[in-house]
Coordinates of C-alpha atoms and ligand atoms in Angstrom, one line a residue:
Chain E
M1 CA 0.0 0.0 0.0
G2 CA 2.7 2.4 1.0
L3 CA 4.9 1.9 -2.0
T4 CA 2.0 2.0 -4.5
G5 CA 0.5 5.0 -2.7
L6 CA 3.7 7.0 -2.9
F7 CA 4.1 6.0 -6.5
L8 CA 0.7 7.4 -7.3
I9 CA 1.6 10.5 -5.4
S10 CA 4.6 11.0 -7.7
F11 CA 2.3 10.8 -10.6
L12 CA 0.0 13.5 -9.1
V13 CA 3.0 15.9 -9.0
V14 CA 3.7 15.4 -12.8
H15 CA 0.1 15.6 -13.7
A16 CA -0.7 18.7 -11.7
S17 CA 2.4 20.5 -12.9
I18 CA 1.7 19.9 -16.6
N19 CA -2.0 20.8 -16.3
A20 CA -1.1 24.0 -14.4
C21 CA 0.5 25.2 -17.6
I22 CA -3.1 26.2 -18.8
W23 CA -2.7 29.2 -16.6
F24 CA 0.1 30.6 -18.8
N25 CA -2.9 32.0 -20.7
D26 CA -1.3 31.4 -24.0
G27 CA -4.2 29.7 -25.6
G28 CA -3.0 26.4 -24.1
E29 CA 0.3 26.5 -26.1
T30 CA 2.6 25.5 -23.3
F31 CA 0.1 23.0 -22.0
T32 CA -0.4 21.4 -25.4
F33 CA 3.4 21.2 -25.9
Y34 CA 3.8 19.1 -22.8
A35 CA 0.6 17.2 -23.2
H36 CA 1.7 16.3 -26.7
F37 CA 5.0 15.0 -25.4
M38 CA 3.2 12.9 -22.8
G39 CA 0.7 11.6 -25.3
T40 CA 3.2 10.6 -28.0
N41 CA 6.5 9.7 -26.4
T42 CA 7.2 6.0 -26.3
I43 CA 9.0 6.0 -23.0
V44 CA 6.1 7.9 -21.5
H45 CA 3.8 5.2 -22.8
F46 CA 5.7 2.6 -20.9
I47 CA 5.6 4.7 -17.8
E48 CA 1.9 5.1 -18.3
A49 CA 1.5 1.3 -18.4
G50 CA 3.4 1.2 -15.2
L51 CA 1.1 3.8 -13.7
F52 CA -2.0 1.8 -14.6
A53 CA -0.4 -1.3 -13.1
G54 CA 0.5 0.6 -10.0
L55 CA -3.1 2.0 -9.7
I56 CA -4.6 -1.5 -10.1
L57 CA -2.2 -3.0 -7.6
H58 CA -3.1 -0.2 -5.2
I59 CA -6.8 -0.8 -5.7
V60 CA -6.6 -4.6 -5.5
D61 CA -4.3 -4.5 -2.4
G62 CA -6.6 -1.9 -0.8
L63 CA -9.8 -3.8 -1.3
L64 CA -8.1 -7.0 -0.1
L65 CA -7.0 -5.1 3.0
W66 CA -10.5 -3.8 3.5
K67 CA -12.0 -7.3 3.2
Q68 CA -9.5 -8.9 5.6
N69 CA -9.9 -6.1 8.1
R70 CA -13.7 -6.3 8.0
D71 CA -13.5 -10.1 8.5
A72 CA -11.2 -9.7 11.5
R73 CA -14.2 -8.5 13.6
P74 CA -17.3 -10.6 12.8
V75 CA -19.4 -9.3 15.7
Q76 CA -19.6 -5.5 15.9
Y77 CA -19.8 -3.4 19.1
A78 CA -23.3 -2.4 20.1
Y79 CA -21.9 1.0 21.0
N80 CA -18.6 2.3 19.7
N81 CA -16.9 5.6 20.0
P82 CA -14.0 5.7 17.6
G83 CA -14.1 9.5 17.3
K84 CA -12.3 9.6 20.6
N85 CA -9.2 8.0 19.3
S86 CA -8.8 8.4 15.6
T87 CA -9.9 10.7 12.7
W88 CA -12.9 9.7 10.5
Y89 CA -10.8 9.9 7.3
S90 CA -8.2 7.6 8.5
R91 CA -11.0 5.1 9.1
S92 CA -12.6 5.7 5.7
M93 CA -9.7 5.2 3.3
A94 CA -11.5 2.4 1.3
V95 CA -14.6 4.6 0.8
L96 CA -12.5 7.7 -0.1
G97 CA -10.5 5.5 -2.5
T98 CA -13.6 4.2 -4.1
L99 CA -14.9 7.7 -4.6
I100 CA -11.6 8.6 -6.2
L101 CA -11.9 5.6 -8.4
L102 CA -15.4 6.5 -9.6
F103 CA -14.2 9.9 -10.4
L104 CA -11.2 8.5 -12.2
V105 CA -13.4 6.4 -14.5
I106 CA -15.4 9.5 -15.5
H107 CA -12.2 11.6 -15.8
L108 CA -10.4 9.0 -18.1
Y109 CA -13.5 8.7 -20.2
D110 CA -13.6 12.5 -20.6
F111 CA -10.1 13.1 -21.8
W112 CA -7.7 10.1 -21.8
A113 CA -9.8 7.6 -23.7
P114 CA -11.0 9.8 -26.6
N115 CA -7.5 11.1 -27.1
R116 CA -6.0 7.6 -27.2
V117 CA -8.6 6.4 -29.6
E118 CA -7.9 9.3 -31.9
Y119 CA -4.2 8.7 -31.7
V120 CA -4.4 5.0 -32.4
T121 CA -6.9 5.4 -35.3
T122 CA -5.7 8.5 -37.0
G123 CA -2.2 9.1 -35.6
E124 CA -3.3 12.6 -34.7
E125 CA -4.1 14.0 -31.2
K126 CA -7.2 15.8 -30.1
D127 CA -7.0 19.4 -28.9
L128 CA -7.1 18.7 -25.2
F129 CA -7.1 22.3 -24.2
Q130 CA -10.2 22.9 -26.3
M131 CA -11.8 19.7 -24.9
M132 CA -11.2 21.0 -21.4
Q133 CA -12.8 24.4 -22.2
E134 CA -15.9 22.7 -23.7
R135 CA -16.2 20.1 -20.9
F136 CA -15.9 22.7 -18.1
E137 CA -18.8 24.8 -19.5
S138 CA -21.1 22.5 -17.6
L139 CA -21.6 23.3 -13.9
P140 CA -22.5 19.7 -12.8
I141 CA -19.2 18.5 -14.4
V142 CA -17.2 21.2 -12.7
L143 CA -18.8 20.3 -9.3
L144 CA -18.1 16.6 -9.9
Y145 CA -14.5 17.4 -10.5
C146 CA -14.3 19.4 -7.4
A147 CA -15.9 16.5 -5.4
G148 CA -13.3 14.2 -6.9
C149 CA -10.5 16.5 -5.7
F150 CA -12.2 16.8 -2.3
S151 CA -12.1 13.0 -1.9
L152 CA -8.4 13.0 -2.9
F153 CA -7.7 15.6 -0.3
W154 CA -9.0 13.5 2.6
H155 CA -7.4 10.3 1.1
L156 CA -4.0 12.0 1.0
L157 CA -4.4 13.7 4.3
H158 CA -4.2 10.3 5.9
G159 CA -2.4 8.4 3.1
F160 CA 0.7 10.6 2.8
K161 CA 2.0 10.2 6.4
S162 CA 0.5 6.7 6.7
A163 CA 2.7 5.5 3.8
F164 CA 5.8 6.7 5.7
Q165 CA 4.8 4.8 8.9
S166 CA 4.0 1.6 6.9
L167 CA 7.5 1.7 5.4
G168 CA 8.9 2.1 8.9
L169 CA 10.0 5.7 8.3
N170 CA 9.2 7.0 11.7
H171 CA 11.8 9.1 13.5
S172 CA 11.2 11.8 16.1
K173 CA 13.5 14.2 14.2
Y174 CA 11.5 14.0 10.9
N175 CA 7.9 13.1 12.0
K176 CA 6.8 16.7 12.2
A177 CA 8.3 17.4 8.8
V178 CA 6.5 14.4 7.2
E179 CA 3.2 15.5 8.8
V180 CA 3.5 19.1 7.7
A181 CA 4.6 18.0 4.1
G182 CA 1.6 15.7 4.1
I183 CA -0.9 18.4 5.0
A184 CA 0.6 20.8 2.6
F185 CA 0.6 18.3 -0.2
S186 CA -2.9 17.2 0.4
I187 CA -4.1 20.8 0.3
I188 CA -2.0 22.1 -2.6
V189 CA -2.4 19.3 -5.1
P190 CA -6.2 18.8 -5.0
A191 CA -6.6 22.5 -4.8
V192 CA -4.6 23.0 -8.0
F193 CA -6.6 20.3 -9.7
A194 CA -9.9 21.8 -8.6
L195 CA -9.0 25.3 -9.7
M196 CA -8.6 24.1 -13.3
P197 CA -12.3 23.3 -14.0
I198 CA -13.3 26.3 -11.9
S199 CA -11.2 28.8 -13.7
M200 CA -12.2 27.3 -17.1
Y201 CA -15.9 27.6 -16.1
F202 CA -15.5 31.3 -15.3
H203 CA -13.5 31.8 -18.5
L204 CA -10.4 32.9 -16.7
V205 CA -8.2 30.8 -19.0
H206 CA -7.7 31.9 -22.5
Chain U
M1 CA -24.9 7.4 42.2
N2 CA -27.5 5.5 40.2
L3 CA -26.7 4.0 36.8
L4 CA -28.2 1.9 34.0
L5 CA -25.7 -0.8 32.8
K6 CA -26.2 -2.4 29.5
I7 CA -24.1 -5.5 29.6
W8 CA -23.3 -8.2 27.0
R9 CA -24.5 -11.6 28.3
Q10 CA -23.5 -14.8 26.5
K11 CA -23.7 -18.2 28.1
G12 CA -20.8 -19.9 26.2
P13 CA -18.5 -19.6 23.2
N14 CA -21.2 -20.8 20.8
S15 CA -24.4 -19.5 22.3
P16 CA -25.9 -16.3 21.0
G17 CA -25.5 -13.3 23.2
K18 CA -27.3 -10.0 23.8
M19 CA -27.2 -6.7 25.6
V20 CA -29.1 -6.9 28.9
D21 CA -30.1 -3.9 31.1
Y22 CA -29.1 -3.8 34.8
P23 CA -30.0 -0.8 36.9
V24 CA -27.6 -0.3 39.9
T25 CA -28.2 2.0 42.8
D26 CA -26.1 3.7 45.5
I27 CA -22.8 3.3 43.8
S28 CA -20.0 5.3 45.4
E29 CA -17.9 7.4 43.1
D30 CA -14.8 6.2 44.9
M31 CA -15.4 2.6 43.7
S32 CA -13.4 1.2 40.9
F33 CA -15.3 0.1 37.9
L34 CA -14.7 -3.6 38.8
E35 CA -16.0 -3.0 42.4
M36 CA -19.1 -1.6 40.9
L37 CA -19.5 -4.8 38.9
D38 CA -18.9 -6.8 42.1
V39 CA -21.8 -4.9 43.7
L40 CA -24.0 -5.8 40.8
N41 CA -22.9 -9.5 40.9
D42 CA -23.7 -9.7 44.7
Q43 CA -27.2 -8.5 43.9
L44 CA -27.6 -11.0 41.1
V45 CA -26.4 -13.9 43.3
V46 CA -28.9 -12.8 46.0
K47 CA -31.6 -12.8 43.4
G48 CA -30.5 -16.3 42.3
E49 CA -29.4 -15.0 38.9
E50 CA -26.2 -15.9 37.1
P51 CA -23.5 -13.3 37.9
V52 CA -21.7 -11.4 35.1
S53 CA -18.4 -13.0 34.2
F54 CA -15.4 -10.7 33.6
D55 CA -11.7 -11.1 33.6
H56 CA -9.5 -9.5 36.4
D57 CA -6.6 -10.4 38.5
C58 CA -4.2 -7.8 40.0
R59 CA -6.7 -4.9 40.1
E60 CA -3.7 -2.6 40.2
G61 CA -3.1 -2.0 36.5
I62 CA -0.2 -4.3 36.0
C63 CA -1.4 -7.8 35.0
G64 CA -3.4 -7.0 31.8
M65 CA -6.3 -9.3 32.7
C66 CA -9.1 -6.8 32.9
S67 CA -10.6 -6.0 29.6
L68 CA -13.9 -4.2 29.1
Y69 CA -15.1 -2.1 26.3
I70 CA -16.9 0.7 28.2
N71 CA -19.1 3.3 26.4
G72 CA -17.5 2.5 23.1
Q73 CA -13.9 2.8 24.4
A74 CA -11.4 0.1 25.5
H75 CA -10.8 0.4 29.3
G76 CA -13.4 3.3 29.3
P77 CA -13.1 7.0 28.8
E78 CA -9.9 7.8 30.7
R79 CA -6.4 7.8 29.1
L80 CA -3.6 5.5 30.3
V81 CA -5.7 3.5 32.7
T82 CA -6.8 -0.1 32.7
T83 CA -10.4 -1.0 33.6
C84 CA -9.5 -1.9 37.1
Q85 CA -7.9 1.5 37.6
L86 CA -11.0 3.3 36.3
H87 CA -13.1 4.9 39.0
M88 CA -16.8 5.7 39.1
R89 CA -16.0 9.4 39.4
S90 CA -15.3 9.3 35.7
F91 CA -19.1 8.8 35.2
K92 CA -22.1 10.9 35.9
D93 CA -25.1 10.1 38.1
G94 CA -27.9 8.7 36.0
E95 CA -25.6 7.7 33.1
T96 CA -26.2 4.7 30.9
I97 CA -23.0 2.6 30.5
Y98 CA -22.5 0.1 27.8
I99 CA -20.2 -2.8 28.8
E100 CA -19.0 -5.2 26.1
P101 CA -16.2 -7.7 25.7
W102 CA -13.2 -7.1 23.3
R103 CA -14.5 -7.8 19.8
A104 CA -12.2 -9.6 17.4
K105 CA -12.2 -12.8 15.5
A106 CA -8.9 -13.7 17.2
F107 CA -10.4 -13.1 20.6
P108 CA -13.5 -15.4 20.8
V109 CA -15.9 -14.8 23.7
V110 CA -15.7 -17.5 26.4
K111 CA -18.5 -16.2 28.5
D112 CA -20.2 -12.8 29.0
L113 CA -17.3 -10.3 29.0
V114 CA -14.5 -12.8 29.1
V115 CA -12.6 -13.4 25.9
D116 CA -9.8 -15.9 25.1
R117 CA -6.6 -14.0 24.4
G118 CA -4.6 -17.2 23.9
A119 CA -3.7 -15.8 20.4
F120 CA -1.3 -13.5 22.2
D121 CA 0.4 -16.4 24.0
R122 CA 0.8 -18.3 20.7
I123 CA 2.4 -15.2 19.2
M124 CA 4.8 -15.0 22.1
N125 CA 5.6 -18.7 21.8
V126 CA 7.0 -18.4 18.4
G127 CA 9.5 -15.5 19.2
G128 CA 8.8 -13.5 22.3
F129 CA 11.9 -14.8 24.1
V130 CA 15.7 -14.9 23.9
S131 CA 17.6 -18.1 24.0
V132 CA 20.4 -17.6 26.5
N133 CA 22.4 -20.3 28.1
T134 CA 22.3 -20.6 31.9
G135 CA 25.5 -20.4 33.9
G136 CA 27.4 -17.8 35.8
A137 CA 26.2 -14.3 35.1
Q138 CA 28.8 -12.5 33.0
D139 CA 30.0 -9.0 33.7
A140 CA 27.4 -6.4 32.8
N141 CA 30.0 -4.3 31.0
C142 CA 30.3 -7.1 28.4
L143 CA 26.9 -6.1 27.0
P144 CA 26.9 -2.3 26.7
V145 CA 23.4 -0.8 26.2
S146 CA 22.9 2.9 25.5
K147 CA 20.6 4.7 27.9
V148 CA 18.3 5.7 25.0
D149 CA 17.9 2.1 23.8
A150 CA 17.5 0.9 27.4
D151 CA 14.7 3.4 27.9
K152 CA 12.9 2.5 24.7
A153 CA 13.2 -1.2 25.3
F154 CA 11.8 -0.6 28.8
D155 CA 8.9 1.5 27.5
A156 CA 8.0 -1.3 25.0
A157 CA 8.3 -3.9 27.8
T158 CA 5.6 -2.1 29.8
C159 CA 3.0 -3.7 27.5
I160 CA 0.8 -5.8 29.8
G161 CA -0.8 -7.8 26.9
C162 CA -4.3 -6.6 27.7
G163 CA -5.5 -6.5 24.1
A164 CA -7.0 -3.1 24.2
C165 CA -5.1 -2.2 21.1
V166 CA -6.9 -5.0 19.2
A167 CA -10.2 -4.2 20.7
T168 CA -10.1 -0.6 19.7
C169 CA -8.6 -0.9 16.3
K170 CA -11.2 -0.8 13.5
N171 CA -9.2 -3.6 11.8
S172 CA -8.7 -5.7 15.0
S173 CA -5.0 -5.5 14.3
A174 CA -2.5 -6.7 16.9
M175 CA 0.4 -4.6 15.6
L176 CA 0.9 -2.5 18.7
F177 CA 1.1 -5.5 20.9
V178 CA 3.4 -7.5 18.6
S179 CA 5.6 -4.5 17.8
A180 CA 6.1 -3.8 21.5
K181 CA 7.2 -7.4 22.0
V182 CA 9.4 -7.4 19.0
S183 CA 10.9 -4.0 20.0
Q184 CA 11.7 -4.7 23.6
L185 CA 14.1 -7.5 22.4
A186 CA 15.3 -6.0 19.1
L187 CA 16.6 -3.0 20.9
L188 CA 18.9 -4.9 23.2
P189 CA 22.1 -6.9 22.4
Q190 CA 20.6 -10.1 23.8
G191 CA 17.7 -9.9 21.4
K192 CA 19.7 -9.1 18.3
I193 CA 20.8 -12.6 17.6
E194 CA 17.4 -13.9 16.9
A195 CA 15.9 -10.7 15.7
Q196 CA 15.2 -11.6 12.1
E197 CA 13.7 -15.0 12.8
R198 CA 11.6 -13.5 15.7
V199 CA 10.0 -10.7 13.6
L200 CA 9.2 -13.1 10.7
N201 CA 7.7 -15.8 13.0
M202 CA 5.7 -13.4 15.2
V203 CA 4.2 -11.6 12.3
E204 CA 3.3 -14.8 10.6
Q205 CA 1.6 -16.1 13.7
M206 CA -0.2 -12.8 14.1
D207 CA -1.7 -13.3 10.6
V208 CA -2.5 -17.0 11.3
E209 CA -4.5 -16.0 14.3
G210 CA -6.8 -13.8 12.1
F211 CA -5.9 -10.3 13.4
G212 CA -6.5 -7.6 10.8
N213 CA -3.9 -5.4 9.2
C214 CA -2.6 -2.0 10.4
T215 CA -3.8 1.0 8.5
N216 CA -2.2 3.5 10.8
T217 CA -5.3 5.1 12.3
G218 CA -3.4 5.5 15.6
A219 CA -6.4 4.5 17.7
C220 CA -4.3 1.8 19.6
E221 CA -1.7 4.3 20.8
V222 CA -4.5 6.5 22.2
E223 CA -6.3 3.7 24.0
C224 CA -3.3 1.7 25.2
P225 CA -3.2 1.8 29.1
K226 CA 0.6 1.8 29.0
G227 CA 1.1 4.4 26.3
I228 CA 3.0 2.1 23.9
S229 CA 4.1 4.3 21.0
L230 CA 3.4 3.9 17.3
E231 CA 7.2 4.2 16.9
N232 CA 7.3 0.5 17.8
I233 CA 5.1 -0.4 14.9
A234 CA 7.4 1.5 12.5
R235 CA 10.4 -0.3 14.1
M236 CA 8.7 -3.6 13.5
N237 CA 7.9 -2.7 9.9
R238 CA 11.6 -1.9 9.4
E239 CA 12.7 -5.1 11.1
Y240 CA 10.2 -7.1 9.1
L241 CA 11.2 -5.5 5.7
S242 CA 14.9 -6.1 6.2
A243 CA 14.4 -9.6 7.6
A244 CA 12.1 -10.5 4.7
L245 CA 14.6 -9.2 2.2
T246 CA 17.9 -10.4 3.8
G247 CA 17.0 -13.1 6.3
E248 CA 18.0 -16.7 6.0
E249 CA 15.3 -19.0 4.5
K250 CA 13.5 -21.1 7.0
K251 CA 15.0 -24.6 7.4
E252 CA 12.8 -27.5 8.5
I253 CA 14.3 -29.1 11.5
T254 CA 13.9 -32.8 10.9
G255 CA 14.8 -35.9 12.9
G256 CA 17.0 -36.4 15.9
F257 CA 20.1 -38.4 16.2
Ligands
HEM301 C1 -4.3 9.2 -7.3 C2 -4.9 8.3 -6.6 C3 -4.4 7.8 -5.3 C4 -3.4 8.1 -4.4 C5 -2.3 9.2 -4.7 C6 -3.4 7.3 -3.3 C7 -2.5 7.3 -2.2 C8 -2.6 6.5 -1.1 C9 -1.7 6.4 0.0 C10 -0.4 7.2 0.1 C11 -2.1 5.5 0.9 C12 -1.4 5.1 2.2 C13 -0.6 3.8 2.1 C14 -0.1 3.3 3.4 O1 -0.7 3.6 4.5 O2 0.8 2.6 3.5 C15 -3.3 4.9 0.4 C16 -4.1 3.9 1.0 C17 -5.2 3.4 0.5 N1 -5.8 3.6 -0.8 FE1 -5.1 5.0 -2.1 N2 -4.5 6.4 -3.4 C18 -5.1 6.7 -4.6 C19 -6.2 6.1 -5.2 C20 -6.9 5.1 -4.6 C21 -8.0 4.4 -5.2 C22 -8.5 4.7 -6.6 C23 -8.4 3.5 -4.4 C24 -9.6 2.5 -4.7 C25 -10.2 1.8 -4.0 C26 -7.6 3.6 -3.1 C27 -7.7 2.8 -2.0 C28 -6.9 2.8 -0.9 C29 -7.1 2.0 0.3 C30 -8.2 1.0 0.5 C31 -6.0 2.4 1.1 C32 -5.9 1.7 2.5 C33 -5.0 2.0 3.5 C34 -5.6 2.5 4.7 O3 -6.8 2.2 5.0 O4 -4.9 3.2 5.4 N3 -6.7 4.6 -3.3 N4 -3.6 5.5 -0.8
SF4_302 S1 0.1 -2.5 23.4 FE1 -1.0 -1.5 25.1 S2 -3.2 -2.0 24.6 FE2 -1.9 -3.4 23.4 S3 -1.8 -5.3 24.7 FE3 0.0 -4.0 25.2 S4 -0.6 -2.7 26.9 FE4 -2.5 -3.6 26.0
FES303 S1 -6.9 -6.5 36.7 FE1 -4.7 -6.5 36.4 S2 -4.5 -4.8 35.0 FE2 -6.6 -4.7 35.6

């Protein structure tokens, strides 16, 4: 879980950085330049395959974990008070992950899949910048993307520091730094993602 | 004070159980929680009813026998106390108190509030020891231990094996207990020799017993009456990772002479 989780986190950094290029307000020129590279480079295609493998591993591992952990307590407490000793999101990683997954399916269907189909069939790429502009005209879609980012925020808020603990990386000198980095990362990355559909909806990106 | 107790009653390991209401009156707030249950049991015996079974032994917070899930928390609402060290002043007059046994597949209910924690013993049997030859004690200076390590090992060794960590964990994971037992030995020179085998065997046994997996919610550390730190779990994860990667493969020991 820890390894695949951190791997997915590394992907988020790349993805967020490239997409943030839309804010250069150059008609998507910089963004398209990098998106084109990511969409057509063979090495990137291999990395992409690795990404999907990592994602699937993360999901399968996560769901297995969830099942085993649920089976470990066949009879529930009549009255339980878990709020006294742990955060709700640390106890809800499987639910948050599933919400992220639902969002991912929609998200891949929106951009990744049509672009891939176009590339394989015609050898050309779609204008992803324009696709974004069109897609984010619709308020429900914008809200859905924000909800996806919101789930990601909670998932990362626990996941980031949890991954370090799972790998045994716990040291009183660095724990505070890991925790602060985790909080900062969980806020910044989902916020950057959420601001994209929002700024497109309000026509702040040209 | 007057209270309404809602207590889990179950005749035997395989009988169905249910929560039963017991009003108790004139409870002194200076009583311990277990003394309050003693009062209830006296009343039940007088009425000719079956008293409530619960585990206890030392009643001074050191043996790890007492084990009640009180109002949704292991060992009740206070921090760093066992059930036997919990006092009725932690409750309000007229309060309803839920009392349940530890809940985990690996801790089957024996009767009422008593659970079988033999799984912990079996984990200890596969590695919670050091193999030292008997004989004349050697000079202590032959085994230098830093004060930091000695303190950490001692802190880990304060685990009394009560099982509150399992009871409170949403996954019924025994990681805090096992990591305390692994750490107390792994930190000291005497324990280093068998460290790799120990962590592999104890973790394997933990899984065999049907405990869940740790997802780092941190609930165990909060509810542990001895304040065992999550640092121990990270240490065990490190030990396990390195032992799994670099440890010798297990050899079957067959035959005698
Ligand atoms: C970009 C997407 C994702 C990222 C960056 C991410 C990241 C992480 C991280 C860092 C952890 C903590 C690992 C540990 O404690 O060792 C974690 C745990 C987990 N993730 Fe994800 N994840 C993502 C998507 C998903 C998806 C789609 C699912 C689908 C079901 C999922 C399910 C889980 C589960 C069940 C855990 C369990 C660990 C726990 O309960 O603490 N995650 N994730
Ligand atoms: S780690 Fe704490 S809660 Fe768990 S068995 Fe030991 S003393 Fe009890
Ligand atoms: S009875 Fe011994 S610790 Fe509570």
